[in-house]
Tab-separated table of C-alpha atoms and ligand atoms in Angstrom:
chain	number	residue	atom	x	y	z
M	1422	MET	CA	-101.038	20.474	-7.072
M	1423	ASN	CA	-98.312	20.180	-9.650
M	1424	ILE	CA	-95.540	17.974	-8.339
M	1425	LEU	CA	-92.012	17.253	-9.557
M	1426	LEU	CA	-90.300	14.084	-8.345
M	1427	ILE	CA	-86.514	13.782	-8.550
M	1428	GLY	CA	-84.888	10.377	-9.136
M	1429	SER	CA	-84.875	7.357	-11.428
M	1430	GLY	CA	-84.943	4.167	-9.356
M	1431	GLY	CA	-87.458	1.675	-8.036
M	1432	ARG	CA	-87.916	3.911	-4.997
M	1433	GLU	CA	-89.011	6.762	-7.246
M	1434	HIS	CA	-91.322	4.513	-9.280
M	1435	ALA	CA	-93.073	3.519	-6.043
M	1436	LEU	CA	-93.253	7.177	-4.939
M	1437	ALA	CA	-94.578	8.199	-8.366
M	1438	TRP	CA	-97.226	5.454	-8.205
M	1439	LYS	CA	-98.379	6.666	-4.794
M	1440	ILE	CA	-98.208	10.391	-5.616
M	1441	ALA	CA	-100.092	9.851	-8.895
M	1442	ALA	CA	-102.871	8.123	-6.923
M	1443	SER	CA	-103.382	11.175	-4.689
M	1444	PRO	CA	-106.500	13.248	-5.353
M	1445	LEU	CA	-104.326	16.297	-4.628
M	1446	THR	CA	-102.104	15.659	-7.652
M	1447	ASP	CA	-102.963	17.515	-10.869
M	1448	ARG	CA	-99.777	16.991	-12.867
M	1449	LEU	CA	-96.781	14.894	-11.930
M	1450	TRP	CA	-93.363	15.077	-13.573
M	1451	CYS	CA	-90.290	13.023	-12.838
M	1452	ALA	CA	-86.657	13.758	-13.676
M	1453	PRO	CA	-84.763	11.836	-14.893
M	1454	GLY	CA	-87.257	8.921	-14.428
M	1455	ASN	CA	-87.297	5.551	-16.200
M	1456	ALA	CA	-89.590	3.519	-18.485
M	1457	GLY	CA	-91.825	2.387	-15.620
M	1458	ILE	CA	-92.104	5.842	-14.057
M	1459	ALA	CA	-93.218	7.101	-17.492
M	1460	GLN	CA	-96.481	5.200	-16.931
M	1461	GLU	CA	-97.214	7.316	-13.828
M	1462	ALA	CA	-95.590	10.666	-14.577
M	1463	GLU	CA	-94.444	12.887	-17.418
M	1464	ILE	CA	-90.704	12.556	-17.855
M	1465	ALA	CA	-88.957	15.920	-17.598
M	1466	ALA	CA	-85.729	16.130	-19.577
M	1467	LEU	CA	-83.780	17.878	-16.839
M	1468	ASP	CA	-80.210	17.754	-15.600
M	1469	VAL	CA	-80.906	17.346	-11.888
M	1470	GLU	CA	-77.410	18.594	-10.993
M	1471	ASN	CA	-78.248	21.917	-12.634
M	1472	HIS	CA	-80.287	23.489	-9.830
M	1473	ALA	CA	-80.986	26.646	-11.850
M	1474	ALA	CA	-82.529	24.504	-14.602
M	1475	VAL	CA	-84.692	22.643	-12.062
M	1476	ILE	CA	-85.879	25.976	-10.620
M	1477	ALA	CA	-86.624	27.339	-14.108
M	1478	PHE	CA	-88.635	24.205	-14.925
M	1479	CYS	CA	-90.647	24.589	-11.712
M	1480	ARG	CA	-91.425	28.231	-12.480
M	1481	GLU	CA	-92.369	27.512	-16.091
M	1482	ASN	CA	-94.683	24.642	-15.146
M	1483	LYS	CA	-96.083	26.140	-11.933
M	1484	VAL	CA	-94.738	23.284	-9.828
M	1485	ASP	CA	-96.086	23.582	-6.264
M	1486	PHE	CA	-94.014	20.901	-4.593
M	1487	VAL	CA	-90.794	19.015	-5.338
M	1488	VAL	CA	-90.139	15.584	-3.808
M	1489	VAL	CA	-86.477	14.547	-3.789
M	1490	GLY	CA	-85.905	10.765	-3.719
M	1491	PRO	CA	-82.131	10.078	-3.676
M	1492	GLU	CA	-79.467	11.349	-1.280
M	1493	ALA	CA	-77.036	12.882	-3.787
M	1494	PRO	CA	-79.220	15.902	-4.719
M	1495	MET	CA	-79.998	16.429	-1.011
M	1496	VAL	CA	-76.305	16.481	-0.119
M	1497	ALA	CA	-75.759	18.820	-3.094
M	1498	GLY	CA	-78.274	21.292	-1.605
M	1499	LEU	CA	-81.128	20.989	-4.120
M	1500	VAL	CA	-83.754	21.421	-1.382
M	1501	ASP	CA	-81.997	24.589	-0.107
M	1502	ASP	CA	-81.845	26.098	-3.585
M	1503	LEU	CA	-85.492	25.309	-4.352
M	1504	GLU	CA	-86.695	26.730	-1.037
M	1505	ALA	CA	-84.551	29.846	-1.513
M	1506	ALA	CA	-86.324	30.314	-4.852
M	1507	GLY	CA	-89.705	30.064	-3.097
M	1508	ILE	CA	-90.460	26.508	-4.238
M	1509	ARG	CA	-91.563	24.079	-1.540
M	1510	ALA	CA	-89.516	20.883	-1.434
M	1511	PHE	CA	-89.545	17.641	0.534
M	1512	GLY	CA	-86.223	16.409	1.844
M	1513	PRO	CA	-83.399	17.579	4.115
M	1514	SER	CA	-81.292	20.667	3.580
M	1515	ARG	CA	-77.626	20.253	2.680
M	1516	GLN	CA	-76.625	20.776	6.322
M	1517	ALA	CA	-79.186	18.254	7.581
M	1518	ALA	CA	-78.184	15.726	4.900
M	1519	ARG	CA	-74.760	15.486	6.581
M	1520	LEU	CA	-76.379	12.727	8.655
M	1521	GLU	CA	-75.825	10.575	5.568
M	1522	GLY	CA	-73.200	12.625	3.728
M	1523	SER	CA	-70.586	12.441	6.494
M	1524	LYS	CA	-70.161	9.375	8.676
M	1525	GLY	CA	-67.775	11.320	10.925
M	1526	PHE	CA	-70.416	14.027	11.474
M	1527	THR	CA	-72.970	11.420	12.543
M	1528	LYS	CA	-70.538	9.582	14.807
M	1529	ASP	CA	-69.655	12.844	16.593
M	1530	LEU	CA	-73.365	13.699	16.907
M	1531	CYS	CA	-73.974	10.298	18.501
M	1532	ARG	CA	-71.081	10.732	20.921
M	1533	ASP	CA	-72.155	14.242	21.929
M	1534	ASN	CA	-75.790	13.224	22.480
M	1535	GLY	CA	-75.484	9.814	24.108
M	1536	ILE	CA	-76.820	7.929	21.078
M	1537	PRO	CA	-75.540	4.321	21.162
M	1538	THR	CA	-73.129	3.498	18.320
M	1539	ALA	CA	-69.924	1.503	17.726
M	1540	ALA	CA	-66.754	2.946	19.317
M	1541	TYR	CA	-64.786	4.878	16.674
M	1542	GLU	CA	-62.070	7.338	15.686
M	1543	ARG	CA	-61.877	9.745	12.720
M	1544	PHE	CA	-58.687	10.086	10.644
M	1545	SER	CA	-57.489	12.352	7.850
M	1546	ALA	CA	-54.242	10.449	7.161
M	1547	ALA	CA	-53.407	6.779	6.657
M	1548	GLU	CA	-50.613	6.236	9.222
M	1549	PRO	CA	-52.516	7.186	12.390
M	1550	ALA	CA	-55.540	5.212	11.122
M	1551	LYS	CA	-53.368	2.116	10.677
M	1552	ALA	CA	-51.796	2.563	14.098
M	1553	TYR	CA	-55.302	2.679	15.609
M	1554	VAL	CA	-56.282	-0.481	13.696
M	1555	ARG	CA	-53.176	-2.299	14.987
M	1556	ALA	CA	-53.943	-1.214	18.547
M	1557	GLN	CA	-57.591	-2.333	18.316
M	1558	GLY	CA	-57.090	-5.576	16.386
M	1559	ALA	CA	-59.534	-7.281	13.992
M	1560	PRO	CA	-62.323	-7.708	13.087
M	1561	ILE	CA	-62.723	-3.971	12.604
M	1562	VAL	CA	-64.671	-1.739	10.227
M	1563	VAL	CA	-63.177	0.913	7.924
M	1564	LYS	CA	-65.414	3.526	6.280
M	1565	ALA	CA	-64.945	6.373	3.834
M	1566	ASP	CA	-66.478	9.495	5.385
M	1567	GLY	CA	-68.597	10.611	2.423
M	1568	LEU	CA	-71.061	9.179	-0.093
M	1569	ALA	CA	-69.494	6.230	-1.908
M	1570	ALA	CA	-72.516	4.489	-3.443
M	1571	GLY	CA	-72.426	1.748	-0.805
M	1572	LYS	CA	-68.830	0.812	-1.673
M	1573	GLY	CA	-67.076	2.811	1.022
M	1574	VAL	CA	-67.430	0.322	3.892
M	1575	VAL	CA	-65.034	-2.562	4.521
M	1576	VAL	CA	-65.726	-5.039	7.308
M	1577	ALA	CA	-62.143	-6.289	7.762
M	1578	GLU	CA	-61.481	-9.764	9.160
M	1579	THR	CA	-57.773	-9.059	9.608
M	1580	VAL	CA	-55.546	-6.085	10.420
M	1581	ALA	CA	-53.923	-6.414	6.967
M	1582	GLU	CA	-57.329	-6.173	5.280
M	1583	ALA	CA	-58.171	-3.068	7.330
M	1584	GLU	CA	-54.843	-1.458	6.408
M	1585	ALA	CA	-55.478	-2.195	2.734
M	1586	ALA	CA	-58.935	-0.599	3.032
M	1587	ILE	CA	-57.401	2.525	4.574
M	1588	ASP	CA	-54.913	2.757	1.679
M	1589	MET	CA	-57.701	2.174	-0.830
M	1590	ILE	CA	-59.863	4.981	0.569
M	1591	PHE	CA	-57.026	7.511	0.988
M	1592	GLY	CA	-55.748	6.413	-2.446
M	1593	GLY	CA	-58.371	8.637	-4.019
M	1594	SER	CA	-60.792	6.149	-5.575
M	1595	PHE	CA	-63.701	7.864	-3.794
M	1596	GLY	CA	-62.582	11.434	-4.463
M	1597	ALA	CA	-63.616	13.908	-1.762
M	1598	ALA	CA	-65.716	11.216	-0.048
M	1599	GLY	CA	-62.439	9.503	0.886
M	1600	ALA	CA	-60.653	12.538	2.343
M	1601	GLU	CA	-61.484	11.238	5.815
M	1602	VAL	CA	-61.809	7.738	7.241
M	1603	VAL	CA	-63.817	6.457	10.190
M	1604	VAL	CA	-62.513	3.305	11.873
M	1605	GLU	CA	-65.015	1.632	14.142
M	1606	GLU	CA	-65.678	-1.314	16.370
M	1607	PHE	CA	-67.179	-4.428	14.728
M	1608	LEU	CA	-70.707	-5.059	16.021
M	1609	THR	CA	-72.412	-8.446	16.145
M	1610	GLY	CA	-76.146	-9.082	16.107
M	1611	GLU	CA	-79.058	-8.894	13.695
M	1612	GLU	CA	-79.324	-5.793	11.516
M	1613	VAL	CA	-82.600	-3.868	11.727
M	1614	SER	CA	-83.894	-0.795	9.938
M	1615	PHE	CA	-86.170	1.921	11.290
M	1616	PHE	CA	-87.853	4.663	9.274
M	1617	ALA	CA	-89.354	7.885	10.563
M	1618	LEU	CA	-90.928	10.827	8.784
M	1619	CYS	CA	-89.550	14.015	10.372
M	1620	ASP	CA	-90.567	17.678	10.280
M	1621	GLY	CA	-87.551	19.228	12.024
M	1622	GLU	CA	-88.970	18.669	15.500
M	1623	ASN	CA	-91.528	15.848	15.458
M	1624	ALA	CA	-91.310	12.393	13.963
M	1625	ILE	CA	-93.798	9.684	13.138
M	1626	PRO	CA	-92.657	6.115	12.635
M	1627	LEU	CA	-93.271	4.493	9.272
M	1628	ALA	CA	-94.085	0.795	9.006
M	1629	SER	CA	-91.146	-1.562	9.535
M	1630	ALA	CA	-89.288	-3.057	6.581
M	1631	GLN	CA	-86.177	-5.151	6.119
M	1632	ASP	CA	-83.990	-5.594	3.063
M	1633	HIS	CA	-81.510	-8.228	1.878
M	1634	LYS	CA	-78.129	-6.646	1.139
M	1635	ARG	CA	-76.153	-9.664	-0.127
M	1636	VAL	CA	-76.385	-10.723	-3.731
M	1637	PHE	CA	-76.915	-14.484	-3.326
M	1638	ASP	CA	-79.404	-16.767	-1.568
M	1639	GLY	CA	-78.718	-17.430	2.093
M	1640	ASP	CA	-77.416	-13.825	2.458
M	1641	LYS	CA	-74.094	-14.764	0.817
M	1642	GLY	CA	-71.793	-12.951	-1.597
M	1643	PRO	CA	-70.941	-9.260	-1.917
M	1644	ASN	CA	-73.088	-6.393	-0.668
M	1645	THR	CA	-75.501	-4.728	-3.089
M	1646	GLY	CA	-77.933	-1.837	-2.978
M	1647	GLY	CA	-80.557	-4.391	-1.873
M	1648	MET	CA	-81.864	-7.552	-3.574
M	1649	GLY	CA	-85.307	-7.619	-1.987
M	1650	ALA	CA	-87.322	-6.404	0.986
M	1651	TYR	CA	-90.437	-7.098	2.993
M	1652	SER	CA	-92.773	-5.305	5.372
M	1653	PRO	CA	-93.627	-5.661	8.199
M	1654	ALA	CA	-90.265	-6.850	9.584
M	1655	PRO	CA	-90.989	-9.157	12.549
M	1656	VAL	CA	-87.495	-8.430	13.954
M	1657	MET	CA	-88.637	-4.842	14.686
M	1658	THR	CA	-90.570	-5.515	17.872
M	1659	GLU	CA	-92.579	-2.812	19.600
M	1660	ALA	CA	-89.858	-2.455	22.237
M	1661	LEU	CA	-87.132	-2.004	19.604
M	1662	ALA	CA	-89.297	0.510	17.695
M	1663	ARG	CA	-89.797	2.524	20.885
M	1664	SER	CA	-86.057	2.490	21.535
M	1665	ALA	CA	-85.342	3.505	17.928
M	1666	MET	CA	-87.630	6.507	18.336
M	1667	ASP	CA	-86.683	7.571	21.893
M	1668	ASP	CA	-82.954	6.757	21.920
M	1669	PHE	CA	-82.046	7.575	18.285
M	1670	VAL	CA	-84.502	9.564	16.142
M	1671	LEU	CA	-85.789	12.095	18.693
M	1672	PRO	CA	-82.378	12.931	20.238
M	1673	THR	CA	-81.011	13.314	16.704
M	1674	LEU	CA	-83.797	15.746	15.769
M	1675	ARG	CA	-83.166	17.759	18.952
M	1676	ALA	CA	-79.427	17.889	18.247
M	1677	MET	CA	-79.907	18.916	14.605
M	1678	LYS	CA	-82.354	21.659	15.569
M	1679	ALA	CA	-80.003	22.924	18.292
M	1680	MET	CA	-77.179	23.282	15.768
M	1681	GLY	CA	-79.414	25.270	13.424
M	1682	SER	CA	-79.981	22.550	10.814
M	1683	PRO	CA	-83.330	20.946	11.644
M	1684	PHE	CA	-83.881	17.627	9.871
M	1685	LYS	CA	-86.919	17.334	7.611
M	1686	GLY	CA	-87.514	14.245	5.519
M	1687	VAL	CA	-87.246	10.507	6.024
M	1688	LEU	CA	-84.678	9.462	8.607
M	1689	PHE	CA	-83.677	5.851	8.002
M	1690	ALA	CA	-81.686	4.341	10.865
M	1691	GLY	CA	-79.638	1.238	10.088
M	1692	MET	CA	-78.985	-0.400	13.451
M	1693	MET	CA	-77.528	-3.533	14.973
M	1694	ALA	CA	-79.593	-5.337	17.618
M	1695	THR	CA	-76.705	-6.306	19.932
M	1696	ASP	CA	-76.732	-8.082	23.304
M	1697	SER	CA	-76.574	-4.631	24.919
M	1698	GLY	CA	-79.449	-3.161	22.873
M	1699	LEU	CA	-79.646	-1.231	19.613
M	1700	LYS	CA	-76.582	0.526	18.225
M	1701	LEU	CA	-76.577	2.867	15.254
M	1702	ILE	CA	-74.642	1.667	12.182
M	1703	GLU	CA	-75.599	4.561	9.962
M	1704	TYR	CA	-78.252	7.076	9.082
M	1705	ASN	CA	-79.707	7.560	5.633
M	1706	VAL	CA	-81.658	10.725	4.935
M	1707	ARG	CA	-84.206	9.301	2.503
M	1708	PHE	CA	-86.429	6.299	1.914
M	1709	GLY	CA	-84.531	3.026	1.541
M	1710	ASP	CA	-84.553	1.383	-1.872
M	1711	PRO	CA	-86.108	-1.289	-2.053
M	1712	GLU	CA	-87.760	-0.739	1.365
M	1713	CYS	CA	-89.738	2.234	-0.003
M	1714	GLN	CA	-91.440	-0.024	-2.536
M	1715	VAL	CA	-92.945	-2.287	0.134
M	1716	LEU	CA	-93.834	0.657	2.377
M	1717	MET	CA	-95.740	2.409	-0.419
M	1718	LEU	CA	-97.668	-0.799	-1.125
M	1719	ARG	CA	-98.819	-0.980	2.515
M	1720	LEU	CA	-99.510	2.749	2.994
M	1721	LYS	CA	-103.256	3.326	2.953
M	1722	SER	CA	-103.101	7.081	3.666
M	1723	ASP	CA	-102.455	9.685	1.000
M	1724	LEU	CA	-98.675	10.229	0.792
M	1725	VAL	CA	-98.803	13.818	-0.487
M	1726	PRO	CA	-100.244	15.488	2.663
M	1727	ALA	CA	-97.757	13.535	4.784
M	1728	LEU	CA	-94.797	14.823	2.763
M	1729	MET	CA	-96.246	18.353	2.837
M	1730	ALA	CA	-96.730	18.182	6.617
M	1731	ALA	CA	-93.106	17.085	7.042
M	1732	ARG	CA	-91.959	20.041	4.960
M	1733	ASP	CA	-94.275	22.464	6.803
M	1734	GLY	CA	-93.328	21.328	10.341
M	1735	GLN	CA	-96.864	20.040	10.924
M	1736	LEU	CA	-96.394	16.364	11.791
M	1737	LYS	CA	-97.254	16.730	15.475
M	1738	SER	CA	-100.777	15.302	15.281
M	1739	PHE	CA	-100.387	13.578	11.943
M	1740	ASP	CA	-101.347	9.961	11.522
M	1741	LEU	CA	-100.592	7.342	8.853
M	1742	ARG	CA	-102.635	4.214	8.219
M	1743	TRP	CA	-101.073	0.964	7.008
M	1744	SER	CA	-102.548	-2.171	5.501
M	1745	ASP	CA	-102.320	-5.338	7.606
M	1746	ASP	CA	-101.138	-7.217	4.510
M	1747	VAL	CA	-97.539	-8.259	3.992
M	1748	ALA	CA	-95.711	-6.613	1.090
M	1749	LEU	CA	-92.636	-8.162	-0.443
M	1750	THR	CA	-90.358	-7.240	-3.323
M	1751	VAL	CA	-87.924	-9.333	-5.340
M	1752	VAL	CA	-85.233	-7.345	-7.135
M	1753	MET	CA	-84.299	-8.545	-10.614
M	1754	ALA	CA	-80.773	-7.457	-11.485
M	1755	SER	CA	-78.559	-7.641	-14.580
M	1756	ASN	CA	-76.284	-10.710	-14.728
M	1757	GLY	CA	-72.959	-9.751	-13.164
M	1758	TYR	CA	-74.360	-7.189	-10.701
M	1759	PRO	CA	-72.950	-5.864	-8.333
M	1760	GLY	CA	-69.847	-6.269	-10.517
M	1761	SER	CA	-69.806	-5.188	-14.150
M	1762	TYR	CA	-72.832	-6.076	-16.257
M	1763	GLU	CA	-74.155	-5.565	-19.767
M	1764	LYS	CA	-76.763	-2.956	-20.591
M	1765	GLY	CA	-79.471	-3.026	-23.233
M	1766	SER	CA	-80.840	-6.591	-22.921
M	1767	VAL	CA	-84.543	-6.889	-23.756
M	1768	ILE	CA	-87.128	-7.755	-21.063
M	1769	GLU	CA	-90.376	-9.499	-22.064
M	1770	GLY	CA	-93.432	-10.777	-20.248
M	1771	LEU	CA	-93.950	-7.778	-17.946
M	1772	ASP	CA	-97.693	-7.523	-18.683
M	1773	GLU	CA	-98.260	-11.227	-17.992
M	1774	ALA	CA	-96.286	-10.892	-14.766
M	1775	ALA	CA	-98.252	-7.838	-13.640
M	1776	ALA	CA	-101.508	-9.775	-14.153
M	1777	VAL	CA	-100.728	-12.108	-11.219
M	1778	GLU	CA	-103.064	-11.295	-8.315
M	1779	GLY	CA	-101.628	-8.793	-5.836
M	1780	VAL	CA	-98.581	-8.029	-7.994
M	1781	GLU	CA	-97.155	-4.603	-8.770
M	1782	ILE	CA	-93.961	-4.141	-10.771
M	1783	PHE	CA	-91.780	-1.110	-10.162
M	1784	HIS	CA	-88.950	-0.333	-12.573
M	1785	ALA	CA	-85.515	0.493	-11.193
M	1786	GLY	CA	-83.288	0.649	-14.275
M	1787	THR	CA	-85.159	0.443	-17.574
M	1788	ALA	CA	-85.660	2.408	-20.761
M	1789	ALA	CA	-88.097	2.074	-23.657
M	1790	ARG	CA	-86.308	1.403	-26.955
M	1791	ASP	CA	-88.139	0.722	-30.257
M	1792	GLY	CA	-91.256	-0.405	-28.423
M	1793	ALA	CA	-89.331	-2.777	-26.140
M	1794	ILE	CA	-88.284	-2.438	-22.484
M	1795	VAL	CA	-84.524	-2.777	-22.037
M	1796	ALA	CA	-82.328	-3.015	-18.943
M	1797	THR	CA	-80.175	0.046	-18.268
M	1798	GLY	CA	-78.896	-0.540	-14.746
M	1799	GLY	CA	-77.615	-3.046	-12.219
M	1800	ARG	CA	-80.881	-3.341	-10.338
M	1801	VAL	CA	-83.564	-3.335	-13.016
M	1802	LEU	CA	-86.979	-4.428	-11.731
M	1803	ASN	CA	-88.816	-4.691	-8.400
M	1804	VAL	CA	-91.362	-7.459	-8.638
M	1805	CYS	CA	-93.644	-6.764	-5.671
M	1806	ALA	CA	-96.637	-8.554	-4.203
M	1807	THR	CA	-99.026	-8.063	-1.318
M	1808	ALA	CA	-101.007	-10.789	0.464
M	1809	PRO	CA	-102.282	-11.605	3.962
M	1810	THR	CA	-99.231	-13.805	4.750
M	1811	VAL	CA	-95.504	-13.786	3.973
M	1812	ALA	CA	-95.803	-17.179	2.281
M	1813	GLU	CA	-98.596	-16.030	-0.043
M	1814	ALA	CA	-96.915	-12.718	-0.896
M	1815	ARG	CA	-93.724	-14.586	-1.719
M	1816	HIS	CA	-95.603	-17.137	-3.805
M	1817	ARG	CA	-97.253	-14.351	-5.819
M	1818	ALA	CA	-94.027	-12.421	-6.346
M	1819	TYR	CA	-92.138	-15.475	-7.641
M	1820	ALA	CA	-95.109	-16.508	-9.820
M	1821	ALA	CA	-94.747	-13.087	-11.466
M	1822	VAL	CA	-90.943	-13.390	-11.700
M	1823	ASP	CA	-91.395	-16.708	-13.527
M	1824	ARG	CA	-93.505	-15.000	-16.196
M	1825	ILE	CA	-90.753	-12.510	-16.993
M	1826	ARG	CA	-88.551	-13.537	-19.913
M	1827	TRP	CA	-85.181	-11.893	-19.414
M	1828	PRO	CA	-82.106	-14.081	-19.966
M	1829	GLY	CA	-79.927	-11.077	-19.087
M	1830	GLY	CA	-81.120	-10.974	-15.489
M	1831	PHE	CA	-81.304	-12.908	-12.214
M	1832	CYS	CA	-82.849	-12.663	-8.756
M	1833	ARG	CA	-82.595	-14.201	-5.312
M	1834	ARG	CA	-85.060	-16.988	-4.621
M	1835	ASP	CA	-85.269	-16.672	-0.840
M	1836	ILE	CA	-86.515	-13.136	-0.128
M	1837	ALA	CA	-88.044	-12.844	3.368
M	1838	TRP	CA	-86.650	-16.200	4.517
M	1839	ARG	CA	-86.210	-14.953	8.070
M	1840	ALA	CA	-89.796	-13.682	8.283
M	1841	LEU	CA	-91.057	-16.914	6.739
M	1842	ALA	CA	-89.070	-19.024	9.226
M	1843	ARG	CA	-90.523	-16.975	12.096
M	1844	ASP	CA	-94.043	-17.437	10.723
M	1845	GLU	CA	-93.535	-21.180	10.331
M	1846	ALA	CA	-92.083	-21.478	13.831
O	2000	AMP	P1	-73.091	1.175	6.119
O	2000	AMP	O1	-72.916	1.675	4.716
O	2000	AMP	O2	-72.428	2.013	7.169
O	2000	AMP	O3	-74.513	0.792	6.443
O	2000	AMP	O4	-72.363	-0.253	6.143
O	2000	AMP	C1	-72.699	-1.245	5.214
O	2000	AMP	C2	-72.815	-2.569	5.923
O	2000	AMP	O5	-71.590	-2.888	6.579
O	2000	AMP	C3	-73.864	-2.594	7.022
O	2000	AMP	O6	-75.138	-2.835	6.525
O	2000	AMP	C4	-73.343	-3.695	7.908
O	2000	AMP	O7	-73.703	-4.969	7.387
O	2000	AMP	C5	-71.863	-3.554	7.805
O	2000	AMP	N1	-71.343	-2.758	8.926
O	2000	AMP	C6	-71.153	-1.424	8.954
O	2000	AMP	N2	-70.676	-1.012	10.144
O	2000	AMP	C7	-70.549	-2.126	10.893
O	2000	AMP	C8	-70.080	-2.372	12.236
O	2000	AMP	N3	-69.639	-1.388	13.017
O	2000	AMP	N4	-70.086	-3.649	12.678
O	2000	AMP	C9	-70.514	-4.663	11.884
O	2000	AMP	N5	-70.945	-4.493	10.616
O	2000	AMP	C10	-70.972	-3.238	10.123
């Protein structure tokens, strides 16, 4: 098969690595890609927002299957347009991608289908939202309805902070994504993630994985796209996984199908394990990044038939095999991230780092310039390792990190500390 992968992050490098390893893959392209992905796939110079250009590329190159990595092209309807042109594509339709593209849509779906989630109200103007905040009191959570690159959520400690967040969102800094606001109850507990591959009707669970959202050691500092991840996640017990499937994923698939927009793709449930059980924080409609990187390292089965079966509605008796090893990834980010950072600093030592046993390096934001690898993003590298234990995987990953010479970057030093503490206990 000829396959086109859409995206440019560490998630897509991991997907490219796994797709390239499939015996089913003849040619693999990626658009827009990065310097690491270029080792696995041919880079296609395509404007991904131009769906007609993507379709023309697929026709010209006899592409059999398109795999969409990030949420933005899904929400923009790329999968719909490809399918309408007769090109098979993995990922949700525009209507199904509302599970991530509109927080209000998902909250209403939860309410209508008995799916546990924080109490909430939706607002399209600031004054009633503020009145609701004053009536509820703090802490309280304020969210922009649409996609805001992870910046649209404010966990407010005080009523004044919540009111400021409401003004900020309605003030227009998120464009159309801020036309509506969801205000919801603050949940306490440990955050857990659950991933399922879905074909519109059936779902199969993927291995568990957990990321670290905060920028600094000890889970301190501002939220980021994710500074590291590990799999399996001991917090996801069998009982929680069963609840995630039966009380969240399957009722969501039934509801989406009933409203005429069946969900196909990866459904990623971000949940809070509260004293009264799991509650949904949010859905994402794609693989997590950096969770995907550790999942791909543990996936023993061929990924391509699994993605095809999801697209074809054939997951019912499908099975995936996973390695018993632990996989862990340390994200190396540009100094200053998640605030402003410089681009273009040179990274050295990648080959020496990749030579450490069990290590795989996925690129998240790099480019090749004059024979050197340079940083082009906030999150730049995923230094990953597999090993039989958390401690050994972590040791390998940091041994590789220490071989990378990049004064322009930093990483957390405590990835998987919770899993390690559990192991040691
Ligand atoms: P989201 O983009 O909806 O996942 O929110 C980003 C982060 O904000 C989550 O990972 C949580 O840490 C936090 N958060 C969101 N909603 C709530 C809530 N209702 N209660 C407590 N924390 C929340």
